JSON list of C-alpha atoms in Angstrom, two decimals:
[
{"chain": "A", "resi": 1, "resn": "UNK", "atom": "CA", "xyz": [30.86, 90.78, 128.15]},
{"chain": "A", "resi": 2, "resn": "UNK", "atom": "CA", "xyz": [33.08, 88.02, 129.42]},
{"chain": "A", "resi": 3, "resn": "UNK", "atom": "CA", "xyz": [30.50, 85.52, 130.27]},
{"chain": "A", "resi": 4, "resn": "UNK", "atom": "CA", "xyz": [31.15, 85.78, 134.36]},
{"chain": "A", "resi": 5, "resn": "UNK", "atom": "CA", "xyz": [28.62, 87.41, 136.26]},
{"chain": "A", "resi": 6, "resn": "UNK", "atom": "CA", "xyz": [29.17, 88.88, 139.66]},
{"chain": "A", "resi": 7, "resn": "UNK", "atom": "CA", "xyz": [26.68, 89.77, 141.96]},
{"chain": "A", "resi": 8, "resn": "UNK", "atom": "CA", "xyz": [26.37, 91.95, 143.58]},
{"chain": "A", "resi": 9, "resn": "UNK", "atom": "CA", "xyz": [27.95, 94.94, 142.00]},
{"chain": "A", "resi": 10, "resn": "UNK", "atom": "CA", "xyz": [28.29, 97.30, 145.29]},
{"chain": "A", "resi": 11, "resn": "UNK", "atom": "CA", "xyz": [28.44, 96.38, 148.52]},
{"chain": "A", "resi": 12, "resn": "UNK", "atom": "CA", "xyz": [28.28, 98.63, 151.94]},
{"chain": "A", "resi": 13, "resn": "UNK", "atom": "CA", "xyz": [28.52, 97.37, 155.17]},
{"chain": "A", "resi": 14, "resn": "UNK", "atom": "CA", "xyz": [30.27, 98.36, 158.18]},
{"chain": "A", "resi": 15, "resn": "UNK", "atom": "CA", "xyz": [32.94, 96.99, 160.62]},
{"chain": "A", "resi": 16, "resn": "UNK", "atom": "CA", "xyz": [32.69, 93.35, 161.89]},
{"chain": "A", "resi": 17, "resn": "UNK", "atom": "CA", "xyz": [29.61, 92.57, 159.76]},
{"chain": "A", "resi": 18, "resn": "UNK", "atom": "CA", "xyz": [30.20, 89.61, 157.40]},
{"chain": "A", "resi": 19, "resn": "UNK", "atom": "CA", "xyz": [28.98, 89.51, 153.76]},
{"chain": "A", "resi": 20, "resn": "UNK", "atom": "CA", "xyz": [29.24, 86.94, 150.40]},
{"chain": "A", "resi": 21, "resn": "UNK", "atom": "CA", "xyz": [29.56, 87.68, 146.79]},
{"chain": "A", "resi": 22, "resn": "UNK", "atom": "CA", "xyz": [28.71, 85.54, 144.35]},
{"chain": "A", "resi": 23, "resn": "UNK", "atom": "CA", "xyz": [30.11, 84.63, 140.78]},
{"chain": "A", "resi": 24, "resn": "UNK", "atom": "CA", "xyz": [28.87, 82.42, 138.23]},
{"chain": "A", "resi": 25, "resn": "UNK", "atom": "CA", "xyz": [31.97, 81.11, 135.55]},
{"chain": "A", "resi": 26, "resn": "UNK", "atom": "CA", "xyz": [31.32, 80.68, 132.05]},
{"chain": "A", "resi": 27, "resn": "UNK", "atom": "CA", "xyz": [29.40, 78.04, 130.85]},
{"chain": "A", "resi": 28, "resn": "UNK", "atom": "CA", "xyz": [31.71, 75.09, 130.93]},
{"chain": "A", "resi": 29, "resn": "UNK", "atom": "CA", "xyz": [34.31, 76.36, 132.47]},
{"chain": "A", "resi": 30, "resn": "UNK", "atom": "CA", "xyz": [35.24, 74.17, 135.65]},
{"chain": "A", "resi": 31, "resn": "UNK", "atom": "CA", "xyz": [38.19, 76.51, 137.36]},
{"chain": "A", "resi": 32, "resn": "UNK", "atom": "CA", "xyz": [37.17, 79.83, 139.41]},
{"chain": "A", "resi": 33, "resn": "UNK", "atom": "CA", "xyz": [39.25, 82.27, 140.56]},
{"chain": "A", "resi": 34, "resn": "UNK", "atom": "CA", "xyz": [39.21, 85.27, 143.65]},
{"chain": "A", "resi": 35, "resn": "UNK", "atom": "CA", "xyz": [41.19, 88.51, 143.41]},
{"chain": "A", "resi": 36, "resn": "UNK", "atom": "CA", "xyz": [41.52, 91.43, 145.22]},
{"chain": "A", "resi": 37, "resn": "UNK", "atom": "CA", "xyz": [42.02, 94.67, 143.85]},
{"chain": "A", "resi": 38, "resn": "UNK", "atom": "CA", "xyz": [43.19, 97.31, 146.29]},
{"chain": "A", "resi": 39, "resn": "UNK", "atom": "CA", "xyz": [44.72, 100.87, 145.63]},
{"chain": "A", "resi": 40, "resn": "UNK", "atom": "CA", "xyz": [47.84, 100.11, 147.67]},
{"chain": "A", "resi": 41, "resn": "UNK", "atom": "CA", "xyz": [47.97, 96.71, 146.92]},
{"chain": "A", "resi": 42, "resn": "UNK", "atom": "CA", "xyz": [47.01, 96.35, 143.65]},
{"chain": "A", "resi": 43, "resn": "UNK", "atom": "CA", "xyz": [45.24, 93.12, 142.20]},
{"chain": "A", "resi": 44, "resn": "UNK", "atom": "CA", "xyz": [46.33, 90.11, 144.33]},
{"chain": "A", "resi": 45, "resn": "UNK", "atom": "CA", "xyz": [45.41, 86.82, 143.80]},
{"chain": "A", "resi": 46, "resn": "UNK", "atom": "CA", "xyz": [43.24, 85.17, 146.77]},
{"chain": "A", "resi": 47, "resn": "UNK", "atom": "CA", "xyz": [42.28, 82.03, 146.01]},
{"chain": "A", "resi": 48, "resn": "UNK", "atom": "CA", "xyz": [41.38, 79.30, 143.32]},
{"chain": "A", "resi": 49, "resn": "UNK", "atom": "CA", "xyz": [38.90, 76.39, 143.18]},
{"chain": "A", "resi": 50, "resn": "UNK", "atom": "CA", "xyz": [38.71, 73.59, 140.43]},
{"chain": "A", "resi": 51, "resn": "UNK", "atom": "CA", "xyz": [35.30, 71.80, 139.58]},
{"chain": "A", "resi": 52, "resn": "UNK", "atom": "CA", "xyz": [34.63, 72.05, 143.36]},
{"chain": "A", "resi": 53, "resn": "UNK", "atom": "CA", "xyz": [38.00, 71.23, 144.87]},
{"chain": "A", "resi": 54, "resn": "UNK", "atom": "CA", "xyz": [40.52, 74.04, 146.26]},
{"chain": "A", "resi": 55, "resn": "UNK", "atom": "CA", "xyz": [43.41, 74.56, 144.32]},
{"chain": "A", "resi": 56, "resn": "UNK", "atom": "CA", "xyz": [45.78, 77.11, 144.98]},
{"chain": "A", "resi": 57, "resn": "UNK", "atom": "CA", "xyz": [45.74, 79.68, 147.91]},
{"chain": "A", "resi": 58, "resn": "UNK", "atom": "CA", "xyz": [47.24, 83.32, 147.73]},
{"chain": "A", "resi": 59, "resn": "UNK", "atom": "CA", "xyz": [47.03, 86.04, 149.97]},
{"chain": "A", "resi": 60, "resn": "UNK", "atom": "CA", "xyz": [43.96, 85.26, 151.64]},
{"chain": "A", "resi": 61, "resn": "UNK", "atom": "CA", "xyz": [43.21, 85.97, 155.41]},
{"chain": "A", "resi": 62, "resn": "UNK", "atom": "CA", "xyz": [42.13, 83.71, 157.33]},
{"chain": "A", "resi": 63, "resn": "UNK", "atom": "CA", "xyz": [38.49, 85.97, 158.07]},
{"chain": "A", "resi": 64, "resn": "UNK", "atom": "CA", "xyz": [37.89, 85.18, 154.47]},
{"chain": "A", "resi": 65, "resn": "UNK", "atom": "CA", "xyz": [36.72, 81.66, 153.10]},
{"chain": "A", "resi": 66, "resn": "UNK", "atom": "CA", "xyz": [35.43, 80.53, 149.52]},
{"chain": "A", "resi": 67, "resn": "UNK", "atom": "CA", "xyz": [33.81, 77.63, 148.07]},
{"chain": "A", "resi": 68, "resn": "UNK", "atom": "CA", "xyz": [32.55, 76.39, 144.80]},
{"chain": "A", "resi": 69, "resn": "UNK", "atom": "CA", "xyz": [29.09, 74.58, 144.58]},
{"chain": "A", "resi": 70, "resn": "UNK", "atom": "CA", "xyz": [28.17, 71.53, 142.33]},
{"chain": "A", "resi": 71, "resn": "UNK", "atom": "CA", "xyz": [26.35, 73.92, 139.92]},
{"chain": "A", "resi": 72, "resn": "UNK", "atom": "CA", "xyz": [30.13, 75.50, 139.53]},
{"chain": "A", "resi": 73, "resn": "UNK", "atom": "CA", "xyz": [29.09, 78.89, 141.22]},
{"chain": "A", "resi": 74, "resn": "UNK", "atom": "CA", "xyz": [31.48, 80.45, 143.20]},
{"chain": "A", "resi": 75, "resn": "UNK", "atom": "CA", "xyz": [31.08, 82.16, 146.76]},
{"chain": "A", "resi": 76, "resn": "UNK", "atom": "CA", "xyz": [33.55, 84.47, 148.55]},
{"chain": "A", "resi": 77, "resn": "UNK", "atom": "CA", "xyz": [32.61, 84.90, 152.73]},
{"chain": "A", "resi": 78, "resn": "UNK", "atom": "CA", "xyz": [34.26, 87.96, 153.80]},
{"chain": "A", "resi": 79, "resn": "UNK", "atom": "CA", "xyz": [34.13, 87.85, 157.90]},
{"chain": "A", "resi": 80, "resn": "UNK", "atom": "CA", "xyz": [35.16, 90.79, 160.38]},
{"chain": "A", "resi": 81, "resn": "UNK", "atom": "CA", "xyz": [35.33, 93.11, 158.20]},
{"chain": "A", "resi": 82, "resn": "UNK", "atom": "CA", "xyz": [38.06, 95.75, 158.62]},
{"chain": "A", "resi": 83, "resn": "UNK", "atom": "CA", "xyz": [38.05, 99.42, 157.06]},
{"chain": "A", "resi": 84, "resn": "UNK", "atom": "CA", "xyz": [41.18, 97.64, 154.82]},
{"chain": "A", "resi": 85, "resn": "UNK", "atom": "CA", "xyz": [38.95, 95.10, 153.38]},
{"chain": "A", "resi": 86, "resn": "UNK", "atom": "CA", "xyz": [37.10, 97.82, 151.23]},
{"chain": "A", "resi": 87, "resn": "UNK", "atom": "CA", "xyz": [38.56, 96.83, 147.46]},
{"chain": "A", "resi": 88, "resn": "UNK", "atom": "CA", "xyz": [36.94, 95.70, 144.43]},
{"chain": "A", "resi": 89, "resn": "UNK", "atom": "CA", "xyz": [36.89, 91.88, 144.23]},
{"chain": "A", "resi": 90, "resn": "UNK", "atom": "CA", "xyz": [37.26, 90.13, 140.55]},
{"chain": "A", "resi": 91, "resn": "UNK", "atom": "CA", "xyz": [36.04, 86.65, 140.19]},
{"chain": "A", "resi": 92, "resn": "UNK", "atom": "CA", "xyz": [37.73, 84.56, 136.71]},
{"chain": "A", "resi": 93, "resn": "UNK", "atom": "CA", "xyz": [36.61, 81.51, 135.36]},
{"chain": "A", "resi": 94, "resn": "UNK", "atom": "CA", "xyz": [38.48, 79.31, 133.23]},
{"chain": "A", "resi": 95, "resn": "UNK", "atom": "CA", "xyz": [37.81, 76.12, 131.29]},
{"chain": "A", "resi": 96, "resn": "UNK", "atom": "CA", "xyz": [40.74, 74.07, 132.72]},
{"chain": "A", "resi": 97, "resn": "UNK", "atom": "CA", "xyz": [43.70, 75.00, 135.31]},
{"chain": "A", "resi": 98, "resn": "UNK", "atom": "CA", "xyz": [46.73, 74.63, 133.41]},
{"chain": "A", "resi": 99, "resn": "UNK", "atom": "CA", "xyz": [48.24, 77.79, 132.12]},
{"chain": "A", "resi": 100, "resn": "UNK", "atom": "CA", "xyz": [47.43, 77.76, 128.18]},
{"chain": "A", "resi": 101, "resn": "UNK", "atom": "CA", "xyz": [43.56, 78.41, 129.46]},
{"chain": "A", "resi": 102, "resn": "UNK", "atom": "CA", "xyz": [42.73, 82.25, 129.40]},
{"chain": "A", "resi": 103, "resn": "UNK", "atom": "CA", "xyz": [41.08, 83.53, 132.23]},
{"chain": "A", "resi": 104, "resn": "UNK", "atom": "CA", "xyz": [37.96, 85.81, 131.97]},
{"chain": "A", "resi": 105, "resn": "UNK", "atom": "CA", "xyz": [36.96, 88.04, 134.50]},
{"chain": "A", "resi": 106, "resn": "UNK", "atom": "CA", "xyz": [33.86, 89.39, 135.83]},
{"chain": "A", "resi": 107, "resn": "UNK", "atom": "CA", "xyz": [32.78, 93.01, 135.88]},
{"chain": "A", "resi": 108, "resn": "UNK", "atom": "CA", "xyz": [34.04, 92.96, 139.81]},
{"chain": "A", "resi": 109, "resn": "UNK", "atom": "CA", "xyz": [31.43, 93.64, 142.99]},
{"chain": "A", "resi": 110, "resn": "UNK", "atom": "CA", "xyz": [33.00, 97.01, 144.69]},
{"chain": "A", "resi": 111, "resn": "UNK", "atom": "CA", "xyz": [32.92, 96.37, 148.39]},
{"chain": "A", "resi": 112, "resn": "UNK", "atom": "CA", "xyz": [33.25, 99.22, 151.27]},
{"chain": "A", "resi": 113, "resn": "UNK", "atom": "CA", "xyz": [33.56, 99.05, 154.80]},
{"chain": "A", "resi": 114, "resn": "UNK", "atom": "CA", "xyz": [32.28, 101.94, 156.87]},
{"chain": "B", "resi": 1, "resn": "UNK", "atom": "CA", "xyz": [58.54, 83.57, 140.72]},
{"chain": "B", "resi": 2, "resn": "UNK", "atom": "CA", "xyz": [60.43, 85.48, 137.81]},
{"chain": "B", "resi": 3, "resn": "UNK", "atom": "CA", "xyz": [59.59, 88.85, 137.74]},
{"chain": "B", "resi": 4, "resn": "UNK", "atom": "CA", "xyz": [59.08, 91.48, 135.22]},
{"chain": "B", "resi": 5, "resn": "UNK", "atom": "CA", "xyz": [59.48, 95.19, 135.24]},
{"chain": "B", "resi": 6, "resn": "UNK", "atom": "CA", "xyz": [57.22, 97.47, 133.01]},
{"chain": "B", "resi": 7, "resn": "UNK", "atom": "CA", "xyz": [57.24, 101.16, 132.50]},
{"chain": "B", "resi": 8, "resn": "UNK", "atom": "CA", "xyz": [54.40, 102.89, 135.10]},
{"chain": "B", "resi": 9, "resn": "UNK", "atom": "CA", "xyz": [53.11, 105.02, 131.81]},
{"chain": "B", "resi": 10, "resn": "UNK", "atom": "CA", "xyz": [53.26, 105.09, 128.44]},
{"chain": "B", "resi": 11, "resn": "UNK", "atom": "CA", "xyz": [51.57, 107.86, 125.98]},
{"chain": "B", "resi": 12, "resn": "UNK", "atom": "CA", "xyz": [50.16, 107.16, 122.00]},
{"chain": "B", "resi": 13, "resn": "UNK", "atom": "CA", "xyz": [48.28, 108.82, 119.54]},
{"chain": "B", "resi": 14, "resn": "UNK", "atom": "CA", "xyz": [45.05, 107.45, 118.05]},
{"chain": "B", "resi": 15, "resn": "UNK", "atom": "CA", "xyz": [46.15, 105.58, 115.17]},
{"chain": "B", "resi": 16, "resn": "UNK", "atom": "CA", "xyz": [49.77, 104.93, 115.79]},
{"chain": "B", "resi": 17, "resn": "UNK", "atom": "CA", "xyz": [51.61, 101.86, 116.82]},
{"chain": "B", "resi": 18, "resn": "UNK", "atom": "CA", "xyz": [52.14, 101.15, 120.61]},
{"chain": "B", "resi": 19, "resn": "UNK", "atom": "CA", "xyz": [55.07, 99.24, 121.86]},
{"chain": "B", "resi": 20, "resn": "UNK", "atom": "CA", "xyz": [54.98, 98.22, 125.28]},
{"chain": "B", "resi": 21, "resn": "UNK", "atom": "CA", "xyz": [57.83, 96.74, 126.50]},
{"chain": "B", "resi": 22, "resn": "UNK", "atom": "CA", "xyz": [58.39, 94.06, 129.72]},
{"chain": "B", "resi": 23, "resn": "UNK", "atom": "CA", "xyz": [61.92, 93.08, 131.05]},
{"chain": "B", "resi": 24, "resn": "UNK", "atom": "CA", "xyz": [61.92, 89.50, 132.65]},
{"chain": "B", "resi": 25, "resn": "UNK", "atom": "CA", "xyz": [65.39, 88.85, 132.76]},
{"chain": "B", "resi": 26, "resn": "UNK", "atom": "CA", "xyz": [65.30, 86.04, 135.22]},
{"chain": "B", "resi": 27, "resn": "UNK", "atom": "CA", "xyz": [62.42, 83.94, 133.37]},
{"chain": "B", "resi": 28, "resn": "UNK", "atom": "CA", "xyz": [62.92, 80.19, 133.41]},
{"chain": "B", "resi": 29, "resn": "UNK", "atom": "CA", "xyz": [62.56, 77.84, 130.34]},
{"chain": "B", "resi": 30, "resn": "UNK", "atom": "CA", "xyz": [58.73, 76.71, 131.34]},
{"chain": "B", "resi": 31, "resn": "UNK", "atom": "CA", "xyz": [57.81, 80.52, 131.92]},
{"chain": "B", "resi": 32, "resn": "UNK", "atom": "CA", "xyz": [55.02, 81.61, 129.68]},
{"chain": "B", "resi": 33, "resn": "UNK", "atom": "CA", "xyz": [54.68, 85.24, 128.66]},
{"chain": "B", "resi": 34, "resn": "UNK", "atom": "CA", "xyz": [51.36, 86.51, 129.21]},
{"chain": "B", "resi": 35, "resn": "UNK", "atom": "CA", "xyz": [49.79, 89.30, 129.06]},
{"chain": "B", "resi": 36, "resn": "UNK", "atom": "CA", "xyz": [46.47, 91.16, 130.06]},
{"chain": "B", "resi": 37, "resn": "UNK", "atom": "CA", "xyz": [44.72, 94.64, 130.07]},
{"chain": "B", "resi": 38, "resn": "UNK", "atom": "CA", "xyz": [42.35, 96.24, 132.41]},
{"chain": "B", "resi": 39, "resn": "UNK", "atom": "CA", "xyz": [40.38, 98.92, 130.63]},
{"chain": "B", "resi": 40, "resn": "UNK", "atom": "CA", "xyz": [38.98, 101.62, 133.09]},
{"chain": "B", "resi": 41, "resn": "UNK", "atom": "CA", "xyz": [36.19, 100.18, 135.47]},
{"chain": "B", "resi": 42, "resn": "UNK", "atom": "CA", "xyz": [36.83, 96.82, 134.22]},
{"chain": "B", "resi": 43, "resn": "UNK", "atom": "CA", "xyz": [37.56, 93.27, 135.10]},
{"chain": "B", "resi": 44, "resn": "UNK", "atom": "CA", "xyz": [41.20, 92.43, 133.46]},
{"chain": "B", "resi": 45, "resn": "UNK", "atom": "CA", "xyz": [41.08, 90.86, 130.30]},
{"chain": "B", "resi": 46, "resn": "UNK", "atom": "CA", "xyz": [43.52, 88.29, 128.32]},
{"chain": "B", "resi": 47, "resn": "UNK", "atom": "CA", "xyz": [45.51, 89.84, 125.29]},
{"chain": "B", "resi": 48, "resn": "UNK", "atom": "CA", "xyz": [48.33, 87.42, 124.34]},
{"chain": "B", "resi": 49, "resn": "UNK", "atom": "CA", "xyz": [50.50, 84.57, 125.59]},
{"chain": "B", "resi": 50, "resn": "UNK", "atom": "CA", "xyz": [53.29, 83.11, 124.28]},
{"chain": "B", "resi": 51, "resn": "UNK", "atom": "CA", "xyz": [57.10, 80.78, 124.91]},
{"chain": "B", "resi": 52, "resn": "UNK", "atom": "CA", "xyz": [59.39, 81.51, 122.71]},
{"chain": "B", "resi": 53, "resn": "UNK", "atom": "CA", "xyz": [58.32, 82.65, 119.06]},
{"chain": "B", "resi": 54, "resn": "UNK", "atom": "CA", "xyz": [56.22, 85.80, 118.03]},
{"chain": "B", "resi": 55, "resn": "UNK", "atom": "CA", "xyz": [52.81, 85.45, 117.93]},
{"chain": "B", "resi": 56, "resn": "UNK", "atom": "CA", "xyz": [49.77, 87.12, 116.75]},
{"chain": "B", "resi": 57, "resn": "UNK", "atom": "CA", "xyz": [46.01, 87.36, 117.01]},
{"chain": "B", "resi": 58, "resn": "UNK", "atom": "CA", "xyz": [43.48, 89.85, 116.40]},
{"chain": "B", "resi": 59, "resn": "UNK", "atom": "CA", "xyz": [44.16, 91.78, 119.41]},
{"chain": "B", "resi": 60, "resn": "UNK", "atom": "CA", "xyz": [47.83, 92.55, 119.31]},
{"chain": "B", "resi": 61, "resn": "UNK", "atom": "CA", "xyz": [51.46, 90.81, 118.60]},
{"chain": "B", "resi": 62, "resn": "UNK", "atom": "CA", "xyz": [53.56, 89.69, 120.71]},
{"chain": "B", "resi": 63, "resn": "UNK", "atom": "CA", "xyz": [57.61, 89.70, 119.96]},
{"chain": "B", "resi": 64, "resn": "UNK", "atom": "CA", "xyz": [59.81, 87.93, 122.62]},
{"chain": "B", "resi": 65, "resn": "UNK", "atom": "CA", "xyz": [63.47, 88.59, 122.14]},
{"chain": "B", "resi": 66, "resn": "UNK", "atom": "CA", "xyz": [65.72, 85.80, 121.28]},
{"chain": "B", "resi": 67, "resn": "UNK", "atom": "CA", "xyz": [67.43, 85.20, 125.00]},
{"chain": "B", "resi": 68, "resn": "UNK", "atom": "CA", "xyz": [63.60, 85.70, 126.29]},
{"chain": "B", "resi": 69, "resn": "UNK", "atom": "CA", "xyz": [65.30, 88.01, 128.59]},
{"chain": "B", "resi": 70, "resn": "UNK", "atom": "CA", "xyz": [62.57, 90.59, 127.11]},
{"chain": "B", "resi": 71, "resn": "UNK", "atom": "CA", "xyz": [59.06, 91.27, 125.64]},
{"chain": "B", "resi": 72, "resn": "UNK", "atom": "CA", "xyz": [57.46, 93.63, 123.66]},
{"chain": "B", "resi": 73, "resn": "UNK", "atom": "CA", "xyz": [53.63, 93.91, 122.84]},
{"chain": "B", "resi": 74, "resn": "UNK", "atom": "CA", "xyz": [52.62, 95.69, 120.18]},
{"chain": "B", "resi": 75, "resn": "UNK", "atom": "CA", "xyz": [49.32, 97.30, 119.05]},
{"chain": "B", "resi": 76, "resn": "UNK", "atom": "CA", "xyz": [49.29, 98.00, 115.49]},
{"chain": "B", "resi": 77, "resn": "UNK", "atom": "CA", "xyz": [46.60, 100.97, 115.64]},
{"chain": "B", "resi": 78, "resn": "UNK", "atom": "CA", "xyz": [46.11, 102.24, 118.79]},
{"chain": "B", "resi": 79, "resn": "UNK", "atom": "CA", "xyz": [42.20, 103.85, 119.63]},
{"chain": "B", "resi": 80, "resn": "UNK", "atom": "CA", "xyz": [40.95, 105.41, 122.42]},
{"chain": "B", "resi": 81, "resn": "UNK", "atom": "CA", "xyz": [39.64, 102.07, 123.46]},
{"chain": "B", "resi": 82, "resn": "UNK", "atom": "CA", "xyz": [42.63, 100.85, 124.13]},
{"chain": "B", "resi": 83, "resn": "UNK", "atom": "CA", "xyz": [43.69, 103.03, 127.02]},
{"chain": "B", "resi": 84, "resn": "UNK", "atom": "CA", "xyz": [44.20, 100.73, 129.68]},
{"chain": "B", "resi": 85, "resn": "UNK", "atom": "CA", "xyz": [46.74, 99.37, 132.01]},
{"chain": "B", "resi": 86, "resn": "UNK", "atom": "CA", "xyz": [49.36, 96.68, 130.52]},
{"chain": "B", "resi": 87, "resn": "UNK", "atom": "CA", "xyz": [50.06, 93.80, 132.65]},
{"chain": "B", "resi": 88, "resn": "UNK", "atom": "CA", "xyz": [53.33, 91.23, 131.60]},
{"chain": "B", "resi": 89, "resn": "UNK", "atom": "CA", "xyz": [52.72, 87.98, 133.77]},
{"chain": "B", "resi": 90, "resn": "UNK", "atom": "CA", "xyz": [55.11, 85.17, 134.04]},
{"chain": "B", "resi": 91, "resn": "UNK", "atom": "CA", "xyz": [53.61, 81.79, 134.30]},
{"chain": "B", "resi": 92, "resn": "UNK", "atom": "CA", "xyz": [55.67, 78.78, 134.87]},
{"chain": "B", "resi": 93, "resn": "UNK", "atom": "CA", "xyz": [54.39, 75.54, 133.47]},
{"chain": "B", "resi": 94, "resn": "UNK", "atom": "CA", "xyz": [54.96, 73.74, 136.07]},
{"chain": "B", "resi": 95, "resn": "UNK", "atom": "CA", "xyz": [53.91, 76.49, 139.20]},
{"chain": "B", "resi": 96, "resn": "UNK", "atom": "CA", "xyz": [51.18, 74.80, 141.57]},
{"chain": "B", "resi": 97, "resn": "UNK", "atom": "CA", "xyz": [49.29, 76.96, 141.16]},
{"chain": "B", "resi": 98, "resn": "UNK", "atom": "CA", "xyz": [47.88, 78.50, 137.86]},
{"chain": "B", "resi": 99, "resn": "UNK", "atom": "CA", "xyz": [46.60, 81.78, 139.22]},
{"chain": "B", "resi": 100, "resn": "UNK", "atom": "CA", "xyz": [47.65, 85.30, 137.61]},
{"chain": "B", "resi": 101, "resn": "UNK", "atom": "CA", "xyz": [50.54, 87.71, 139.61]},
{"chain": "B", "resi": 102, "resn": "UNK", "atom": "CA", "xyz": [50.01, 90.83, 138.94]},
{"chain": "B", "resi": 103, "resn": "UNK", "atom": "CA", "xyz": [52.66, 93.47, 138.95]},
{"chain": "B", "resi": 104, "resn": "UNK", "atom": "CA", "xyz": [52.00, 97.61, 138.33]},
{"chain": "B", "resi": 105, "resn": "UNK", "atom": "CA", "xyz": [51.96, 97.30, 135.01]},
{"chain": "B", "resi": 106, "resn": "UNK", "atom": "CA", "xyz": [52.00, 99.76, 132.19]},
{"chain": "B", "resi": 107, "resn": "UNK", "atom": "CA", "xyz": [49.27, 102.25, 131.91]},
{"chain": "B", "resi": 108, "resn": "UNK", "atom": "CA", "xyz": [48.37, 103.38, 128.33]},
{"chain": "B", "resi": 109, "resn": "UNK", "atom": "CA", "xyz": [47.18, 106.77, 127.42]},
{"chain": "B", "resi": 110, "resn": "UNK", "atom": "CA", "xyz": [45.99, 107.60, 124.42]},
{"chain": "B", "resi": 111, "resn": "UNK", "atom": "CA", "xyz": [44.64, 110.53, 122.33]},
{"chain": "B", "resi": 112, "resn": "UNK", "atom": "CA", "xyz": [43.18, 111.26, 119.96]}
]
């Protein structure tokens, strides 16, 4: 158990509908991160927040936004969805954003669009 | 960003030592050498990092070759647990961003 919960685990929904998943970092740790995980694409980095401020961008689309809360919770808004958005999406947490800091990942929420 | 390039499988016995190797001849002198493993039906999980000189934890070792031009992590015992898939990751000290690139990586069989 890494400490990151994701919630929830499996998602279906069907084209054009919009949905959120949630993660929760480690205790302490102030730096979230989105990924995708897609069979032809593999796991691609989407997005990273840092004790509530964006950080770094990847390849997210614009239909997709994030934020992180106060609390340090995470949220992922997936918008329009498209048969192609079906993937399993990995939150990580981190304590800091500099590259020594191991990131942990959650057990992933399984999304697919019908 | 440097790359790397990985083998797409690798095969062990239960018990045995696993060398996986990683080719980043292009890395820079603030890349990092990282690496992480996704077990099946898993979030990816951190193994070993390191710059320039060999290191070790409880996990695994990690030997970089002297030009850095190459990698190698090594499990001393493999078990079935550690079927999984292998990713190398370059991180620069100095990139804007600190998130992980994932390649293909290297995915581990192993039997028993």
């Amino acid at each position: 158990d890494s400490g990151v919960t994701q919630t929830p685990k499996h998602l279906i929904t069907a084209t054009g509908q919009r949905v959120t998943l949630r993660c929760s970092p480690r205790s302490g740790d102030l730096s979230v991160y989105w990924y995708q995980q897609s069979l032809d694409q593999g796991l691609q980095f989407l997005i990273q927040y840092y004790n509530g401020e964006e950080r770094a961008k990847g390849n997210i689309l614009e239909r997709f936004s994030a934020q992180q809360f106060p609390d340090l919770h995470s949220e992922l808004n997936l918008s329009s969805l498209e048969l192609g958005d079906s993937a399993l999406y990995f939150c990580a947490s981190s304590v800091d954003w500099g590259i020594s800091y191991e990131q942990y990942f959650g057990p992933g929420t399984r999304l697919t669009v019908t | 960003d440097a790359k790397t390039t990985q083998p797409n499988s690798m095969e062990s016995n239960e018990e045995e030592p696993v060398h996986l190797p990683c080719n980043h001849s292009t890395i820079s002198g603030t890349d990092y050498i990282h690496w992480y493993r996704q077990l099946p039906s898993q979030g990816p999980e951190y193994v070993i990092h390191g710059l320039t000189s060999n290191v070790n934890n409880r996990m695994a070792s990690l030997a970089i070759a002297e030009d850095r031009k190459s990698s190698t992590l090594i499990l001393h015992r493999a078990t079935l647990r550690d079927a999984a898939v292998y990713y190398c990751i370059l991180r620069d000290l100095y990139q804007a961003g600190t998130a992980l690139i994932f390649g293909k990586g290297t995915t581990l069989s192993v039997s028993s």
